[in-house]
Tab-separated table of C-alpha atoms and ligand atoms in Angstrom:
chain	number	residue	atom	x	y	z
A	202	MET	CA	-11.501	3.988	-23.484
A	203	SER	CA	-14.519	4.591	-21.284
A	204	ASP	CA	-16.911	7.407	-22.049
A	205	SER	CA	-17.779	7.906	-18.404
A	206	THR	CA	-16.822	11.318	-17.084
A	207	THR	CA	-18.515	11.164	-13.720
A	208	THR	CA	-16.305	12.202	-10.852
A	209	GLU	CA	-16.417	11.289	-7.224
A	210	MET	CA	-15.561	14.330	-5.220
A	211	GLN	CA	-16.091	13.097	-1.700
A	212	MET	CA	-13.214	11.480	0.129
A	213	PRO	CA	-13.743	8.160	1.761
A	214	ALA	CA	-17.457	8.985	2.000
A	215	THR	CA	-18.583	7.509	-1.316
A	216	ALA	CA	-20.111	4.195	-0.448
A	217	PRO	CA	-18.652	1.264	-2.336
A	218	VAL	CA	-20.828	-1.853	-2.212
A	219	LEU	CA	-18.227	-4.234	-0.816
A	220	PRO	CA	-17.457	-5.595	1.689
A	221	ASP	CA	-20.714	-6.811	3.280
A	222	ALA	CA	-21.428	-6.153	6.970
A	223	GLY	CA	-19.241	-9.098	7.987
A	224	GLY	CA	-16.319	-7.800	5.950
A	225	HIS	CA	-16.646	-10.275	3.080
A	226	PHE	CA	-15.506	-9.561	-0.450
A	227	GLY	CA	-17.309	-12.477	-2.046
A	228	SER	CA	-15.861	-15.500	-0.259
A	229	TYR	CA	-12.756	-13.614	0.948
A	230	GLY	CA	-12.070	-11.410	3.985
A	231	GLY	CA	-14.104	-11.737	7.191
A	232	MET	CA	-13.145	-11.514	10.865
A	233	PHE	CA	-10.933	-14.398	11.973
A	234	VAL	CA	-9.878	-13.024	15.350
A	235	PRO	CA	-9.907	-14.075	19.009
A	236	GLU	CA	-13.214	-13.476	20.805
A	237	THR	CA	-11.516	-10.839	22.988
A	238	LEU	CA	-11.046	-8.557	19.977
A	239	MET	CA	-14.562	-8.760	18.579
A	240	ALA	CA	-15.888	-5.934	20.766
A	241	ALA	CA	-13.026	-3.627	19.757
A	242	LEU	CA	-13.445	-4.424	16.063
A	243	THR	CA	-17.180	-3.836	16.249
A	244	GLU	CA	-16.639	-0.542	18.064
A	245	LEU	CA	-14.091	0.476	15.409
A	246	THR	CA	-16.407	-0.449	12.544
A	247	GLU	CA	-19.306	1.507	14.014
A	248	GLU	CA	-17.205	4.580	14.742
A	249	TYR	CA	-15.733	4.451	11.262
A	250	GLU	CA	-19.200	4.312	9.697
A	251	ARG	CA	-20.171	7.381	11.721
A	252	ALA	CA	-16.947	9.273	10.906
A	253	LYS	CA	-17.338	8.567	7.200
A	254	VAL	CA	-20.530	10.586	7.029
A	255	ASP	CA	-19.490	13.250	9.559
A	256	PRO	CA	-18.571	16.494	7.729
A	257	ALA	CA	-16.391	17.626	10.667
A	258	PHE	CA	-14.296	14.458	10.443
A	259	GLN	CA	-13.991	14.752	6.670
A	260	LEU	CA	-12.999	18.406	6.908
A	261	GLU	CA	-10.264	17.768	9.470
A	262	LEU	CA	-8.949	14.856	7.383
A	263	GLU	CA	-8.969	16.900	4.180
A	264	GLN	CA	-7.218	19.856	5.778
A	265	LEU	CA	-4.475	17.726	7.287
A	266	LEU	CA	-4.038	15.784	4.042
A	267	HIS	CA	-3.576	19.135	2.329
A	268	ASP	CA	-1.449	21.088	4.793
A	269	TYR	CA	0.482	18.391	6.656
A	270	VAL	CA	0.731	15.470	4.249
A	271	GLY	CA	1.013	17.440	0.990
A	272	ARG	CA	-2.054	16.450	-1.044
A	273	PRO	CA	-3.028	16.575	-3.792
A	274	THR	CA	0.045	14.881	-5.265
A	275	PRO	CA	0.913	15.730	-8.876
A	276	LEU	CA	0.038	13.491	-11.796
A	277	TYR	CA	3.315	13.810	-13.668
A	278	PHE	CA	3.734	13.156	-17.400
A	279	ALA	CA	6.963	11.167	-17.736
A	280	GLU	CA	7.846	12.616	-21.118
A	281	ARG	CA	11.365	11.264	-21.572
A	282	TRP	CA	10.459	7.797	-20.359
A	283	THR	CA	7.437	7.771	-22.692
A	284	GLU	CA	9.700	8.716	-25.600
A	285	LYS	CA	12.234	6.067	-24.673
A	286	LEU	CA	9.673	3.247	-24.454
A	287	GLY	CA	8.018	4.449	-27.666
A	288	GLY	CA	4.389	3.589	-26.893
A	289	ALA	CA	1.651	4.743	-24.528
A	290	LYS	CA	1.877	8.043	-22.656
A	291	ILE	CA	3.064	7.347	-19.114
A	292	PHE	CA	1.811	9.327	-16.145
A	293	LEU	CA	3.153	8.848	-12.617
A	294	LYS	CA	0.976	9.495	-9.571
A	295	ARG	CA	3.525	11.073	-7.262
A	296	GLU	CA	2.788	9.544	-3.844
A	297	ASP	CA	6.571	9.609	-3.380
A	298	LEU	CA	6.288	13.345	-2.728
A	299	LEU	CA	4.129	12.931	0.370
A	300	HIS	CA	5.348	13.680	3.904
A	301	THR	CA	7.400	10.682	5.141
A	302	GLY	CA	7.974	9.540	1.550
A	303	ALA	CA	5.167	7.137	0.659
A	304	HIS	CA	1.407	6.636	0.448
A	305	LYS	CA	1.251	5.027	3.906
A	306	ILE	CA	0.594	8.302	5.705
A	307	ASN	CA	-2.858	8.644	4.043
A	308	ASN	CA	-4.007	5.672	6.118
A	309	ALA	CA	-2.020	6.434	9.280
A	310	LEU	CA	-3.567	9.908	9.426
A	311	GLY	CA	-7.112	8.675	8.838
A	312	GLN	CA	-6.777	6.042	11.536
A	313	ILE	CA	-5.312	8.339	14.180
A	314	LEU	CA	-8.237	10.713	13.686
A	315	LEU	CA	-10.498	7.739	14.346
A	316	ALA	CA	-8.478	6.796	17.433
A	317	LYS	CA	-8.993	10.328	18.716
A	318	ARG	CA	-12.774	10.007	18.200
A	319	LEU	CA	-12.695	6.717	20.090
A	320	GLY	CA	-10.933	8.406	23.010
A	321	LYS	CA	-7.868	6.149	22.706
A	322	LYS	CA	-4.626	7.551	24.078
A	323	ARG	CA	-2.148	4.913	22.964
A	324	ILE	CA	-1.236	3.776	19.442
A	325	ILE	CA	0.403	0.529	18.402
A	326	ALA	CA	1.520	-0.604	14.966
A	327	GLU	CA	3.524	-3.294	13.243
A	328	THR	CA	6.143	-2.547	10.633
A	329	GLY	CA	8.297	-4.523	8.198
A	330	ALA	CA	10.492	-2.137	6.248
A	331	GLY	CA	9.717	0.562	8.761
A	332	GLN	CA	7.747	2.812	6.393
A	333	HIS	CA	4.425	2.213	8.121
A	334	GLY	CA	6.122	2.525	11.501
A	335	VAL	CA	7.516	5.909	10.505
A	336	ALA	CA	4.140	7.092	9.193
A	337	THR	CA	2.461	5.968	12.427
A	338	ALA	CA	5.132	7.490	14.689
A	339	THR	CA	4.730	10.725	12.721
A	340	VAL	CA	0.967	11.052	13.220
A	341	ALA	CA	1.274	9.911	16.855
A	342	ALA	CA	3.730	12.782	17.453
A	343	ARG	CA	1.372	15.167	15.673
A	344	PHE	CA	-1.519	14.171	17.962
A	345	GLY	CA	0.530	13.792	21.145
A	346	MET	CA	-0.217	10.093	21.602
A	347	GLU	CA	1.953	7.379	23.077
A	348	CYS	CA	3.232	5.101	20.310
A	349	VAL	CA	4.681	1.581	20.357
A	350	VAL	CA	5.855	-0.015	17.108
A	351	TYR	CA	6.535	-3.753	16.886
A	352	MET	CA	9.285	-4.717	14.478
A	353	GLY	CA	11.129	-7.960	13.800
A	354	ALA	CA	14.688	-7.931	15.136
A	355	VAL	CA	15.994	-8.912	11.691
A	356	ASP	CA	14.099	-6.044	10.070
A	357	MET	CA	15.413	-3.616	12.709
A	358	GLU	CA	18.919	-4.437	11.607
A	359	ARG	CA	18.121	-4.199	7.894
A	360	GLN	CA	16.202	-0.923	8.329
A	361	ALA	CA	18.251	0.795	11.017
A	362	LEU	CA	17.621	4.262	9.591
A	363	ASN	CA	13.853	3.903	9.952
A	364	VAL	CA	14.283	2.645	13.532
A	365	THR	CA	16.188	5.849	14.287
A	366	ARG	CA	13.518	7.960	12.579
A	367	MET	CA	10.771	6.354	14.707
A	368	ARG	CA	12.741	6.930	17.902
A	369	LEU	CA	13.415	10.554	16.976
A	370	LEU	CA	9.663	10.940	16.521
A	371	GLY	CA	9.169	9.755	20.100
A	372	ALA	CA	7.968	6.201	19.432
A	373	GLU	CA	9.130	3.126	21.275
A	374	VAL	CA	10.327	0.435	18.860
A	375	ARG	CA	9.962	-3.059	20.349
A	376	ALA	CA	12.091	-5.805	18.850
A	377	VAL	CA	10.308	-9.077	18.074
A	378	THR	CA	12.606	-12.088	18.138
A	379	ALA	CA	10.105	-14.933	17.661
A	380	GLY	CA	10.151	-17.097	14.529
A	381	GLN	CA	11.806	-15.458	11.533
A	382	ALA	CA	11.815	-12.128	13.428
A	383	THR	CA	10.191	-10.254	10.540
A	384	LEU	CA	6.814	-8.724	9.678
A	385	LYS	CA	4.533	-11.708	10.342
A	386	GLU	CA	5.835	-12.078	13.892
A	387	ALA	CA	5.577	-8.313	14.439
A	388	VAL	CA	1.872	-8.492	13.508
A	389	ASN	CA	1.363	-11.325	16.034
A	390	GLU	CA	2.970	-9.242	18.802
A	391	ALA	CA	0.894	-6.180	17.925
A	392	MET	CA	-2.278	-8.334	18.098
A	393	ARG	CA	-1.220	-9.696	21.495
A	394	ASP	CA	-0.632	-6.159	22.800
A	395	TRP	CA	-4.020	-5.080	21.456
A	396	VAL	CA	-5.863	-7.934	23.147
A	397	THR	CA	-4.264	-6.911	26.448
A	398	ASN	CA	-4.675	-3.122	26.178
A	399	VAL	CA	-7.716	-2.766	23.993
A	400	ARG	CA	-9.519	-0.248	26.234
A	401	THR	CA	-6.815	2.412	25.886
A	402	THR	CA	-5.170	1.413	22.635
A	403	HIS	CA	-5.855	1.670	18.902
A	404	TYR	CA	-3.980	-0.588	16.492
A	405	ILE	CA	-3.064	1.233	13.273
A	406	LEU	CA	-2.718	-1.600	10.775
A	407	GLY	CA	-0.586	-0.685	7.775
A	408	SER	CA	-2.151	-2.278	4.697
A	409	ALA	CA	-5.489	-3.410	3.226
A	410	LEU	CA	-5.182	-6.599	5.266
A	411	GLY	CA	-6.269	-8.209	8.503
A	412	SER	CA	-9.742	-8.553	9.985
A	413	HIS	CA	-12.718	-6.430	8.965
A	414	PRO	CA	-12.952	-3.395	9.111
A	415	TYR	CA	-9.275	-2.870	8.244
A	416	PRO	CA	-9.260	-3.912	4.556
A	417	MET	CA	-12.251	-1.632	3.907
A	418	MET	CA	-11.068	1.239	6.070
A	419	VAL	CA	-7.476	1.257	4.796
A	420	ARG	CA	-8.779	1.125	1.216
A	421	ASP	CA	-11.095	4.052	1.834
A	422	PHE	CA	-8.305	6.195	3.294
A	423	HIS	CA	-6.204	5.518	0.167
A	424	ARG	CA	-9.013	6.035	-2.359
A	425	VAL	CA	-7.939	9.663	-2.449
A	426	ILE	CA	-5.088	8.495	-4.737
A	427	GLY	CA	-7.471	7.237	-7.420
A	428	ILE	CA	-10.004	10.024	-6.925
A	429	GLU	CA	-7.314	12.647	-7.537
A	430	ALA	CA	-5.761	10.744	-10.446
A	431	ARG	CA	-9.164	10.422	-12.115
A	432	LEU	CA	-9.844	14.170	-11.884
A	433	GLN	CA	-6.312	15.027	-12.961
A	434	ILE	CA	-6.279	12.868	-16.080
A	435	LEU	CA	-9.768	14.025	-17.101
A	436	GLU	CA	-8.645	17.610	-16.760
A	437	ARG	CA	-5.424	17.102	-18.664
A	438	GLU	CA	-6.278	14.575	-21.377
A	439	GLU	CA	-10.060	14.879	-21.316
A	440	ARG	CA	-10.431	11.142	-21.074
A	441	LEU	CA	-9.851	8.186	-18.792
A	442	PRO	CA	-6.638	6.168	-18.875
A	443	ASP	CA	-6.378	2.822	-20.695
A	444	LEU	CA	-4.248	1.142	-18.045
A	445	LEU	CA	-3.500	1.507	-14.336
A	446	VAL	CA	-0.441	-0.167	-12.838
A	447	ALA	CA	0.532	-0.480	-9.160
A	448	CYS	CA	2.655	-2.761	-6.994
A	449	VAL	CA	0.879	-5.099	-4.551
A	450	GLY	CA	2.270	-5.900	-1.110
A	451	GLY	CA	-0.698	-6.078	1.247
A	452	GLY	CA	-2.469	-4.151	-1.472
A	453	SER	CA	-3.183	-0.666	-0.114
A	454	ASN	CA	-1.594	1.678	-2.665
A	455	SER	CA	-2.974	-0.409	-5.539
A	456	ILE	CA	-6.539	-0.612	-4.221
A	457	GLY	CA	-6.373	3.130	-3.496
A	458	LEU	CA	-5.590	3.848	-7.147
A	459	PHE	CA	-7.836	1.170	-8.675
A	460	HIS	CA	-10.991	1.478	-6.623
A	461	PRO	CA	-12.386	4.761	-8.010
A	462	PHE	CA	-11.958	3.344	-11.563
A	463	LEU	CA	-13.515	-0.103	-10.985
A	464	LYS	CA	-16.783	0.824	-12.693
A	465	ASP	CA	-15.003	2.215	-15.756
A	466	ALA	CA	-15.079	-0.876	-17.937
A	467	GLY	CA	-12.559	0.530	-20.423
A	468	VAL	CA	-9.827	0.933	-17.800
A	469	ARG	CA	-7.533	-2.086	-17.535
A	470	MET	CA	-5.721	-2.647	-14.253
A	471	ILE	CA	-2.596	-4.611	-13.412
A	472	GLY	CA	-1.341	-5.360	-9.896
A	473	VAL	CA	2.318	-6.345	-9.649
A	474	GLU	CA	3.548	-8.693	-6.937
A	475	ALA	CA	7.138	-9.404	-5.926
A	476	GLY	CA	8.612	-12.179	-8.062
A	477	GLY	CA	11.848	-12.238	-6.040
A	478	HIS	CA	14.376	-14.639	-7.560
A	479	GLY	CA	11.681	-16.093	-9.838
A	480	ILE	CA	8.535	-18.118	-9.208
A	481	ARG	CA	10.166	-21.505	-9.787
A	482	THR	CA	12.848	-20.888	-7.127
A	483	GLY	CA	10.112	-20.569	-4.476
A	484	GLU	CA	11.908	-17.414	-3.303
A	485	HIS	CA	9.281	-14.758	-3.957
A	486	ALA	CA	6.178	-13.114	-2.497
A	487	ALA	CA	3.785	-13.561	-5.441
A	488	ARG	CA	0.715	-14.976	-3.700
A	489	PHE	CA	-1.280	-15.274	-6.914
A	490	GLN	CA	1.498	-17.390	-8.479
A	491	GLY	CA	1.623	-20.687	-6.667
A	492	GLY	CA	-0.248	-19.503	-3.574
A	493	LYS	CA	-3.421	-20.977	-2.130
A	494	LEU	CA	-6.535	-19.997	-0.213
A	495	GLY	CA	-6.133	-19.816	3.562
A	496	VAL	CA	-6.548	-17.709	6.686
A	497	LEU	CA	-3.767	-15.518	8.050
A	498	GLN	CA	-3.905	-12.831	10.716
A	499	GLY	CA	-7.634	-12.210	10.641
A	500	THR	CA	-8.571	-12.641	6.993
A	501	LYS	CA	-9.310	-15.311	4.403
A	502	THR	CA	-7.304	-14.747	1.254
A	503	TRP	CA	-4.550	-15.987	-1.068
A	504	LEU	CA	-1.339	-16.792	0.721
A	505	LEU	CA	1.905	-18.710	0.432
A	506	ALA	CA	1.772	-21.878	2.521
A	507	ASP	CA	3.101	-25.413	2.269
A	508	ASP	CA	0.925	-28.540	2.029
A	509	ASP	CA	0.498	-28.637	5.831
A	510	GLY	CA	-0.765	-25.060	5.823
A	511	GLN	CA	2.449	-23.697	7.337
A	512	ILE	CA	3.132	-20.157	6.142
A	513	GLN	CA	6.089	-20.107	3.794
A	514	LEU	CA	9.095	-17.838	3.882
A	515	THR	CA	8.906	-15.096	1.313
A	516	HIS	CA	11.614	-13.164	-0.452
A	517	SER	CA	11.726	-9.809	-2.189
A	518	VAL	CA	14.417	-7.195	-2.717
A	519	SER	CA	11.794	-4.743	-1.408
A	520	ALA	CA	10.836	-5.287	2.225
A	521	GLY	CA	7.467	-3.598	1.680
A	522	LEU	CA	6.270	-6.366	-0.666
A	523	ASP	CA	7.679	-9.220	1.406
A	524	TYR	CA	4.561	-10.690	3.077
A	525	ALA	CA	2.856	-14.084	2.720
A	526	ALA	CA	-0.745	-12.861	2.282
A	527	VAL	CA	-2.489	-10.429	-0.054
A	528	GLY	CA	-5.441	-8.199	0.875
A	529	PRO	CA	-8.808	-9.995	0.507
A	530	GLU	CA	-10.321	-7.474	-1.915
A	531	HIS	CA	-7.550	-8.287	-4.378
A	532	ALA	CA	-8.407	-11.978	-4.104
A	533	TYR	CA	-11.964	-11.015	-5.019
A	534	LEU	CA	-10.966	-8.733	-7.895
A	535	LYS	CA	-8.756	-11.472	-9.307
A	536	GLU	CA	-11.605	-13.965	-9.110
A	537	GLN	CA	-13.903	-11.485	-10.874
A	538	GLY	CA	-11.269	-10.980	-13.568
A	539	ARG	CA	-11.535	-7.211	-13.039
A	540	VAL	CA	-7.866	-6.775	-12.148
A	541	GLU	CA	-4.972	-8.739	-13.676
A	542	TYR	CA	-2.117	-9.782	-11.413
A	543	THR	CA	1.427	-10.387	-12.503
A	544	TYR	CA	4.871	-10.127	-10.921
A	545	ALA	CA	8.266	-8.550	-11.436
A	546	THR	CA	11.483	-10.202	-10.304
A	547	ASP	CA	14.119	-8.468	-8.174
A	548	ASP	CA	16.244	-7.936	-11.294
A	549	GLU	CA	13.367	-6.431	-13.271
A	550	ALA	CA	12.503	-4.109	-10.381
A	551	LEU	CA	16.123	-2.976	-10.050
A	552	ASP	CA	16.180	-2.297	-13.768
A	553	GLY	CA	13.058	-0.130	-13.426
A	554	PHE	CA	14.645	1.587	-10.423
A	555	GLN	CA	17.730	2.549	-12.467
A	556	GLU	CA	15.815	3.536	-15.557
A	557	LEU	CA	13.485	5.983	-13.795
A	558	SER	CA	16.418	7.470	-11.901
A	559	HIS	CA	18.409	8.036	-15.125
A	560	VAL	CA	15.627	9.073	-17.481
A	561	GLU	CA	13.341	11.126	-15.232
A	562	GLY	CA	15.557	12.157	-12.316
A	563	ILE	CA	13.239	10.403	-9.853
A	564	ILE	CA	14.626	7.734	-7.515
A	565	PRO	CA	11.648	5.440	-6.823
A	566	ALA	CA	11.082	3.057	-3.895
A	567	LEU	CA	12.034	-0.536	-4.726
A	568	GLU	CA	8.381	-1.490	-4.129
A	569	SER	CA	7.172	1.013	-6.731
A	570	SER	CA	9.926	-0.192	-9.082
A	571	HIS	CA	7.972	-3.442	-9.497
A	572	ALA	CA	5.139	-1.430	-11.053
A	573	LEU	CA	7.643	0.436	-13.219
A	574	ALA	CA	8.977	-2.903	-14.492
A	575	GLU	CA	5.472	-3.778	-15.706
A	576	VAL	CA	5.083	-0.379	-17.377
A	577	LYS	CA	8.287	-1.162	-19.291
A	578	LYS	CA	6.650	-4.336	-20.598
A	579	GLN	CA	3.253	-2.802	-21.424
A	580	ALA	CA	3.976	0.678	-22.802
A	581	PRO	CA	5.839	-0.395	-25.984
A	582	LYS	CA	2.931	-2.715	-26.930
A	583	MET	CA	0.409	0.130	-26.733
A	584	SER	CA	-0.336	2.959	-29.168
A	585	LYS	CA	0.951	6.509	-28.755
A	586	ASP	CA	-2.600	7.680	-28.029
A	587	ASP	CA	-2.994	5.290	-25.112
A	588	ILE	CA	-2.548	6.418	-21.509
A	589	ILE	CA	-0.978	4.561	-18.587
A	590	ILE	CA	-1.141	5.776	-14.994
A	591	CYS	CA	1.427	4.137	-12.725
A	592	ASN	CA	1.319	4.657	-8.983
A	593	LEU	CA	4.704	5.805	-7.700
A	594	SER	CA	3.918	4.649	-4.171
A	595	GLY	CA	7.102	5.912	-2.542
A	596	ARG	CA	10.520	7.476	-2.930
A	597	GLY	CA	13.751	5.529	-2.968
A	598	ASP	CA	15.839	7.345	-0.360
A	599	LYS	CA	15.431	4.401	2.005
A	600	ASP	CA	16.642	1.984	-0.679
A	601	VAL	CA	19.730	3.666	-2.118
A	602	GLU	CA	22.245	1.665	-0.115
A	603	GLN	CA	20.645	-1.680	-0.931
A	604	ALA	CA	20.140	-0.827	-4.589
A	605	ALA	CA	23.742	0.352	-4.893
A	606	LYS	CA	24.940	-3.010	-3.604
A	607	TYR	CA	23.031	-4.823	-6.352
A	608	ILE	CA	23.847	-2.353	-9.087
A	609	PHE	CA	27.489	-1.501	-8.360
A	610	GLY	CA	28.465	-4.667	-6.472
A	611	GLU	CA	29.124	-5.152	-2.748
A	612	SER	CA	31.695	-2.353	-2.564
A	613	GLY	CA	29.135	0.184	-3.765
A	614	LYS	CA	31.540	1.190	-6.543
A	615	LYS	CA	30.443	0.917	-10.139
A	616	GLU	CA	31.881	-2.078	-12.006
A	617	SER	CA	32.987	-1.360	-15.543
B	896	PLP	C1	4.583	-0.540	2.142
B	896	PLP	C2	4.813	-0.100	0.747
B	896	PLP	C3	4.228	-0.769	-0.341
B	896	PLP	C4	3.423	-2.029	-0.205
B	896	PLP	O1	2.260	-1.934	0.529
B	896	PLP	P1	0.814	-1.884	-0.122
B	896	PLP	O2	-0.080	-1.980	1.046
B	896	PLP	O3	0.687	-3.030	-1.063
B	896	PLP	O4	0.699	-0.592	-0.834
B	896	PLP	C5	4.431	-0.267	-1.609
B	896	PLP	N1	5.188	0.834	-1.817
B	896	PLP	C6	5.784	1.506	-0.806
B	896	PLP	C7	6.607	2.690	-1.103
B	896	PLP	C8	5.620	1.060	0.508
B	896	PLP	O5	6.207	1.721	1.508
C-alpha cells in the first residue's frame, strides 16, 4: 500500500513527463509517417498543447463528459464476486455505463473538440469491431461534421449491428477489401484519405497507437478513468488499491486507468492481452508473448511479425483486442518493469464473461472479460484487506450473439 494521498484534479492538463517532444517513450513511439503528414501532425500537436492549458477547452470537455457521456462513472464494489473468489476486495470501474457502451467515447469527444479548434469540417476514423466507429459517428453527429469510417469488409460482416448504428448516426461506412480486410487495412485506408484531404479533415484515431501525438493525446483523454478511480477509492476505502487490472488492445483503456497511479509505488498493475487459442498455437494477439520490436502504422513498438518482418495474422474472440501492435507507452512500461503484462485465452475470457453475468448481473464486453479472467486468478491469492480495481472497459450487448455461440453451442441453445 502506498501512503500517498495526493490527488490530481485537473483533466488532461496535468503534465506527465513522457513522451519527449518527438513522441518517444524511451526508445519506443516516434513519428514514422509519410512526409506529407508531418505538417498536419505538427499542427495537431501544437493545437493540442494549447488546448490542454486552455480553461475554455477544459470546461467544454468536462461539461460534455458529464452531461453527454455520463461521467463520472461509478466505482462499483463487486460484493458477491469478491465473496465467491474469497480474497481481495474487487472494485469495477464502470466504463461500460458510458454513452455508446465503452470507454472509447472519452477520446472521440476530446479529439472532435480539437478538430473544431483546428477548423476541420470532416472527420475520418478506422474501426475494427465498430466500437470506435460508433463513438466517432456519435460525436460527429453531435458536432454536425461529415464523417467517414473505414472498416474491413470482413469486420463489416461480423459487426453488422455496429455498421447499422454508424449509418443511423449519419456516417458513411467505407468497406476496405485489401489484404485480410480487417483493422490493419482499415487504418491504411484512413491514412491514405488523410494524406489526400488533410486540409479539411481530422483523423480520430481510436487507441493509444500510431504516430505522435496520438499515443500521448489518446492517453490524456482517457486519464479521466484513473483520476476518478483514484479519488473514488480514496474516498471510500481511505487508501490506494493494491492492484489495477485492465485489458490491452491498442492500450487506451489500460493506460487511462494506470497512468494517474504510476508514481504510487505500492500499486501493482497488470495489463492483459488476448491469448486467443493459446500462445503456442500462434493464434493470439499477445504482442508481449512471442512478439518483437518493429514499426507499424507510425510507431515503433512490440508487434507480431514473422522473421521477414511481415505482420502476422492475429486471433482473439474479442475483435477489440485483435491487433498486431501494442501502444508504445506500454512497451516502455514493460521495459521499466512498472507494469506486468500477461494474457487470457478465449476460453478464460468467456469464463469471466459468464461469471460476471451470473454473479453480478453485469454482462461485460468480451475485451473487458480478459481483465476479469486475470482478476479471477489474482483475487484468491490476495488477502481480504487487499483491494483490486478492474477496468470494465465496455458492456457486452455487442457480444451476446457471439458469446452465446461459444457457451451454448452453434444453435444458441444451452447444452445439458
Ligand atoms: C476497443 C476496446 C478495447 C481495446 O482497446 P484499448 O485501446 O486497448 O482500450 C477494450 N475494451 C473495449 C470495450 C473496447 O471497445
